[in-house]
Short mmCIF file of C-alpha atoms in Angstrom, two decimals:
data_model
loop_
_atom_site.label_atom_id
_atom_site.label_comp_id
_atom_site.label_asym_id
_atom_site.label_seq_id
_atom_site.Cartn_x
_atom_site.Cartn_y
_atom_site.Cartn_z
CA MET A 1 36.73 51.17 11.14
CA THR A 2 40.07 49.72 12.10
CA GLY A 3 43.43 51.38 11.95
CA LEU A 4 43.61 50.45 8.23
CA GLN A 5 42.75 54.05 7.27
CA ASP A 6 46.17 55.06 8.46
CA LYS A 7 47.90 53.05 5.68
CA ALA A 8 49.22 55.20 2.80
CA ASP A 9 47.84 53.21 -0.18
CA LEU A 10 44.28 51.92 0.13
CA SER A 11 43.63 52.21 -3.64
CA PHE A 12 42.52 49.42 -5.98
CA THR A 13 45.15 48.87 -8.74
CA LEU A 14 43.43 46.44 -11.12
CA PRO A 15 43.53 48.00 -14.69
CA GLN A 16 40.27 49.39 -15.97
CA ARG A 17 40.04 46.47 -18.55
CA GLY A 18 38.56 43.19 -19.00
CA GLY A 19 39.70 40.12 -17.08
CA ALA A 20 38.88 36.43 -16.98
CA GLY A 21 38.69 33.74 -14.29
CA LEU A 22 41.68 31.63 -14.47
CA LYS A 23 41.02 27.95 -15.02
CA PRO A 24 43.33 24.86 -15.27
CA GLU A 25 41.93 24.01 -18.56
CA HIS A 26 43.48 27.33 -19.98
CA TYR A 27 46.74 27.37 -18.32
CA SER A 28 48.75 26.17 -21.32
CA GLU A 29 47.13 28.27 -23.88
CA ILE A 30 47.41 31.34 -21.77
CA LEU A 31 51.20 30.76 -21.35
CA ALA A 32 51.73 30.01 -25.05
CA GLN A 33 49.59 32.91 -26.36
CA LYS A 34 50.08 35.65 -23.77
CA PRO A 35 46.74 37.13 -24.67
CA ASP A 36 46.07 40.89 -24.56
CA ILE A 37 43.96 40.85 -21.35
CA GLY A 38 43.74 43.16 -18.36
CA PHE A 39 43.94 40.70 -15.49
CA PHE A 40 43.11 37.20 -14.15
CA GLU A 41 41.04 36.26 -11.14
CA ILE A 42 41.38 33.13 -8.97
CA HIS A 43 39.38 31.60 -6.21
CA ALA A 44 41.72 31.82 -3.28
CA GLU A 45 40.73 28.42 -1.80
CA ASN A 46 42.01 26.63 -4.89
CA TYR A 47 45.58 27.75 -4.24
CA MET A 48 45.95 27.39 -0.45
CA GLY A 49 48.08 24.30 -0.86
CA ALA A 50 51.87 24.53 -0.55
CA GLY A 51 52.81 23.58 -4.15
CA GLY A 52 51.91 21.43 -7.04
CA ALA A 53 50.60 22.21 -10.58
CA PRO A 54 48.41 25.09 -9.65
CA HIS A 55 51.14 27.09 -8.15
CA HIS A 56 53.61 26.11 -10.94
CA TYR A 57 51.36 27.68 -13.52
CA LEU A 58 49.90 30.55 -11.47
CA GLU A 59 53.52 31.89 -10.67
CA ARG A 60 54.24 32.09 -14.42
CA ILE A 61 50.94 33.71 -15.31
CA ARG A 62 51.26 36.16 -12.38
CA ALA A 63 54.60 37.28 -13.72
CA ASP A 64 52.79 38.66 -16.73
CA TYR A 65 49.37 39.72 -15.44
CA PRO A 66 47.79 41.53 -12.46
CA LEU A 67 45.87 39.17 -10.23
CA SER A 68 42.52 39.49 -8.50
CA LEU A 69 42.01 37.14 -5.49
CA HIS A 70 38.29 36.14 -4.90
CA GLY A 71 37.44 34.26 -1.74
CA VAL A 72 34.47 32.00 -1.23
CA GLY A 73 35.06 30.46 2.16
CA LEU A 74 35.45 33.21 4.79
CA SER A 75 31.60 33.17 5.66
CA ILE A 76 31.60 36.88 6.30
CA GLY A 77 27.97 36.87 7.12
CA GLY A 78 28.09 33.98 9.59
CA ASP A 79 27.33 33.98 13.34
CA GLY A 80 30.57 32.79 14.71
CA PRO A 81 34.07 34.11 14.72
CA LEU A 82 36.06 34.02 11.39
CA ASP A 83 38.33 30.90 10.97
CA GLU A 84 41.61 32.24 11.91
CA ALA A 85 43.61 29.36 10.34
CA HIS A 86 41.76 30.15 7.05
CA LEU A 87 42.65 33.81 7.43
CA ALA A 88 46.36 32.87 8.01
CA ARG A 89 46.34 30.87 4.78
CA LEU A 90 44.73 33.87 2.92
CA LYS A 91 47.39 36.23 4.24
CA HIS A 92 50.15 33.87 3.11
CA LEU A 93 48.65 33.66 -0.31
CA CYS A 94 48.26 37.48 -0.58
CA ALA A 95 51.98 37.74 0.42
CA ARG A 96 52.98 35.13 -2.14
CA TYR A 97 51.22 36.63 -5.13
CA GLU A 98 50.53 40.31 -4.20
CA PRO A 99 47.09 40.61 -5.83
CA ALA A 100 45.87 43.94 -6.90
CA ALA A 101 42.55 43.17 -5.25
CA PHE A 102 40.93 40.83 -2.83
CA SER A 103 37.21 40.31 -2.56
CA GLU A 104 34.62 38.16 -0.68
CA HIS A 105 30.97 37.55 -0.69
CA LEU A 106 28.14 39.00 1.45
CA ALA A 107 26.96 35.61 2.40
CA TRP A 108 27.57 32.91 5.01
CA SER A 109 28.71 29.27 4.34
CA SER A 110 29.56 27.65 7.70
CA HIS A 111 28.07 27.11 11.16
CA ASP A 112 30.32 25.81 14.02
CA THR A 113 32.34 22.98 12.43
CA ILE A 114 29.87 22.44 9.53
CA PHE A 115 30.97 23.85 6.02
CA LEU A 116 28.35 24.06 3.36
CA ASN A 117 29.09 24.10 -0.36
CA ASP A 118 26.89 27.13 -0.96
CA LEU A 119 26.88 30.93 -0.43
CA LEU A 120 23.77 31.62 1.75
CA PRO A 121 21.79 34.88 2.19
CA LEU A 122 21.43 36.72 5.45
CA PRO A 123 18.85 39.07 6.86
CA TYR A 124 19.47 42.85 6.57
CA THR A 125 19.26 43.73 10.32
CA GLN A 126 21.35 46.02 12.50
CA ALA A 127 22.42 43.00 14.53
CA ARG A 128 23.74 41.28 11.28
CA LEU A 129 25.28 44.53 10.02
CA ASP A 130 27.40 44.69 13.30
CA VAL A 131 28.65 41.07 12.77
CA VAL A 132 29.57 41.59 9.24
CA CYS A 133 31.35 44.80 10.05
CA ASP A 134 33.37 43.18 12.79
CA HIS A 135 34.31 40.26 10.40
CA ILE A 136 35.31 42.74 7.58
CA ASP A 137 37.47 44.79 10.15
CA ARG A 138 39.20 41.51 11.17
CA VAL A 139 39.89 40.55 7.56
CA GLN A 140 41.36 43.95 6.74
CA GLU A 141 43.40 44.03 9.85
CA VAL A 142 45.02 40.64 9.27
CA LEU A 143 45.60 41.18 5.51
CA GLY A 144 46.69 44.74 5.97
CA ARG A 145 44.63 45.74 2.84
CA ARG A 146 41.25 46.97 1.83
CA MET A 147 38.93 44.34 0.64
CA LEU A 148 35.98 44.37 -1.71
CA LEU A 149 32.57 42.89 -0.62
CA GLU A 150 30.31 41.45 -3.50
CA ASN A 151 26.60 42.01 -3.67
CA PRO A 152 24.79 38.67 -3.58
CA SER A 153 22.36 36.89 -5.82
CA THR A 154 19.37 35.96 -3.79
CA TYR A 155 16.35 33.75 -4.13
CA VAL A 156 14.49 34.47 -0.86
CA ALA A 157 13.79 37.62 1.12
CA PHE A 158 13.75 37.58 5.08
CA ALA A 159 10.71 39.00 6.81
CA SER A 160 13.00 40.10 9.60
CA SER A 161 15.10 42.52 7.36
CA GLU A 162 15.14 46.07 8.79
CA MET A 163 16.58 47.73 5.79
CA ASP A 164 17.07 47.17 2.12
CA GLU A 165 20.26 45.63 0.52
CA LEU A 166 21.66 48.89 -0.63
CA SER A 167 21.32 50.49 2.85
CA PHE A 168 23.01 47.40 4.31
CA LEU A 169 25.91 47.66 1.92
CA ALA A 170 26.29 51.42 2.39
CA GLY A 171 26.34 50.95 6.16
CA ILE A 172 29.12 48.36 5.81
CA VAL A 173 31.31 50.64 3.64
CA ARG A 174 30.74 53.51 6.00
CA ARG A 175 31.79 51.73 9.02
CA THR A 176 34.61 49.49 7.67
CA GLY A 177 36.07 51.52 4.78
CA CYS A 178 35.91 48.40 2.51
CA GLY A 179 35.21 48.71 -1.13
CA LEU A 180 32.41 46.89 -3.17
CA LEU A 181 32.49 44.29 -5.97
CA LEU A 182 29.42 44.98 -8.16
CA ASP A 183 28.25 41.85 -9.75
CA VAL A 184 25.87 42.98 -12.47
CA ASN A 185 24.65 39.46 -13.06
CA ASN A 186 23.67 39.16 -9.44
CA VAL A 187 21.72 42.41 -9.68
CA HIS A 188 19.89 40.90 -12.69
CA VAL A 189 19.21 37.64 -11.02
CA SER A 190 17.89 39.10 -7.75
CA ALA A 191 15.80 41.69 -9.55
CA VAL A 192 14.03 38.98 -11.56
CA ASN A 193 13.61 36.60 -8.64
CA HIS A 194 12.15 39.45 -6.46
CA ARG A 195 10.20 41.18 -9.19
CA ARG A 196 12.26 44.34 -8.83
CA ASP A 197 13.84 46.78 -11.23
CA ALA A 198 17.60 46.19 -11.79
CA ARG A 199 18.17 49.64 -13.25
CA ASP A 200 16.73 51.25 -10.23
CA TYR A 201 19.10 49.22 -8.03
CA LEU A 202 22.09 50.16 -10.10
CA ALA A 203 21.12 53.76 -10.27
CA ALA A 204 21.26 53.89 -6.45
CA PHE A 205 24.37 51.68 -6.09
CA PRO A 206 27.30 53.55 -4.32
CA ILE A 207 29.41 53.17 -7.42
CA GLU A 208 32.18 55.37 -6.12
CA HIS A 209 33.20 52.49 -3.93
CA VAL A 210 33.48 49.83 -6.60
CA GLY A 211 36.78 48.42 -7.32
CA GLU A 212 35.76 45.55 -9.70
CA ILE A 213 32.76 44.55 -11.76
CA HIS A 214 31.69 40.86 -12.32
CA LEU A 215 29.65 39.56 -15.34
CA GLY A 216 28.59 35.98 -15.63
CA GLY A 217 25.97 33.70 -17.01
CA HIS A 218 22.80 32.53 -15.31
CA ALA A 219 20.25 29.56 -15.79
CA PRO A 220 16.57 30.23 -16.24
CA ASP A 221 14.13 28.21 -14.27
CA THR A 222 10.63 28.68 -12.68
CA ASP A 223 9.59 29.00 -9.15
CA ASP A 224 6.81 26.88 -7.41
CA GLU A 225 4.10 29.20 -8.83
CA GLY A 226 5.38 28.88 -12.35
CA GLY A 227 7.01 32.27 -12.42
CA PRO A 228 10.43 33.14 -13.73
CA LEU A 229 13.43 32.24 -11.58
CA LEU A 230 17.00 32.78 -12.46
CA ILE A 231 20.00 30.76 -10.91
CA ASP A 232 23.34 32.25 -10.66
CA ALA A 233 25.06 29.36 -12.34
CA HIS A 234 28.18 30.85 -14.06
CA ASP A 235 27.82 28.06 -16.67
CA ARG A 236 27.22 29.97 -19.85
CA GLU A 237 27.81 33.16 -21.68
CA VAL A 238 26.65 36.59 -20.30
CA ASP A 239 23.04 37.16 -21.05
CA GLU A 240 21.93 40.01 -23.31
CA ALA A 241 20.01 41.56 -20.42
CA VAL A 242 23.26 41.72 -18.41
CA TRP A 243 25.23 43.12 -21.17
CA SER A 244 22.56 46.02 -21.48
CA LEU A 245 22.84 46.63 -17.75
CA PHE A 246 26.60 46.73 -17.93
CA ALA A 247 26.56 48.97 -21.01
CA ASP A 248 24.24 51.49 -19.15
CA LEU A 249 26.45 51.42 -16.09
CA MET A 250 29.58 52.02 -18.09
CA ALA A 251 27.98 55.02 -19.76
CA ARG A 252 27.49 56.49 -16.35
CA THR A 253 30.89 55.58 -14.77
CA GLY A 254 33.43 55.15 -17.42
CA PRO A 255 35.58 52.00 -17.64
CA LEU A 256 36.14 49.87 -14.56
CA PRO A 257 37.91 46.51 -14.02
CA VAL A 258 35.45 44.00 -15.27
CA LEU A 259 35.75 40.18 -14.83
CA ILE A 260 33.95 37.48 -16.76
CA GLU A 261 33.06 34.63 -14.37
CA TRP A 262 32.56 31.10 -15.94
CA ASP A 263 33.06 28.51 -13.40
CA ASN A 264 30.95 25.48 -14.53
CA ASN A 265 30.78 23.90 -18.06
CA VAL A 266 34.00 25.77 -18.66
CA PRO A 267 34.31 26.62 -22.38
CA SER A 268 37.37 26.59 -24.58
CA TRP A 269 39.73 29.58 -24.01
CA PRO A 270 38.78 31.37 -27.30
CA VAL A 271 35.03 31.43 -26.08
CA LEU A 272 35.94 32.80 -22.81
CA LEU A 273 38.40 35.41 -24.22
CA GLY A 274 35.65 36.44 -26.70
CA GLN A 275 33.53 37.41 -23.63
CA VAL A 276 36.32 39.45 -22.15
CA GLN A 277 36.83 41.15 -25.54
CA GLU A 278 33.04 42.01 -25.74
CA ALA A 279 33.31 43.72 -22.42
CA GLU A 280 36.29 45.72 -23.55
CA GLN A 281 34.63 46.60 -26.80
CA ILE A 282 31.61 48.04 -24.83
CA MET A 283 33.87 50.08 -22.65
CA ALA A 284 36.04 51.28 -25.62
CA GLN A 285 32.97 52.37 -27.55
CA LEU A 286 31.42 54.24 -24.77
CA ARG A 287 34.80 55.91 -23.99
CA HIS A 288 35.07 56.97 -27.67
CA GLU A 289 31.57 58.34 -27.71
CA ALA A 290 31.67 60.26 -24.44
CA ARG A 291 35.23 61.72 -24.65
CA PRO A 292 34.38 64.79 -26.65
CA HIS A 293 31.72 65.73 -24.11
CA GLY A 294 33.82 65.06 -21.10
CA LEU A 295 31.15 62.67 -19.53
CA LEU A 296 33.38 60.03 -18.16
CA ARG A 297 35.34 60.23 -15.10
CA HIS A 298 38.15 57.93 -16.44
CA GLY A 299 40.42 58.61 -19.34
#
């Protein structure tokens, strides 16, 4: 781990409430209504320009709400060194908006000068663990803050893997001191695609390191043999199976910051807000049920 551990405040400061991905289609309604919502999340790469309409609206919304910054372009799991120009833009964005959290994906998306419009999986080997840890150390050093790393949705498994995903994530946290972003939809998607048990995965997940939860929609499909295949599409409402996993998780942990991701086929603002409110209702109900027994770690 880098010298980041010497900094006084490494805590995550997102409220333990529901949040929504901020989309241009909703800027005006949000500013007019000022909805009762915990926070907004943006994709960092959409705001790396110097000005224009995105910053005009984001500055006004950021004045009223905490912000989570979610990166998609660092290629944390890639072979080569991180793009230092991209890191510099990211640092400037963090300084400009002071987000409560920054997160990235356990994936790779570039090779040399080729950039791919996808988040690709990586083998869980010791050599790849070393690369990922070096990259996270560099990100945290440049940003001067603790980052969150998101568990992936996967469609293939590597024969070369030397450990399972949870061991890989635990090794990263232990060595870098980073936190985790737990995407419950990704857990469900990967469990179905690999014929595994999502609840077993969540039961073993190092939840004490989680700074944010993601929920989103997925698209059903079939594989080459006619079996079930799920695509992490972010293009529809959260599936009932994912709500069930989320409720079970919240019963164990108590409320955490939870973000509704809806990036494609973006709905009207009332539909997206309804999904956020459903997440908050689940947390509120579980909090109410558990408080007399002292079961939850949060208030």
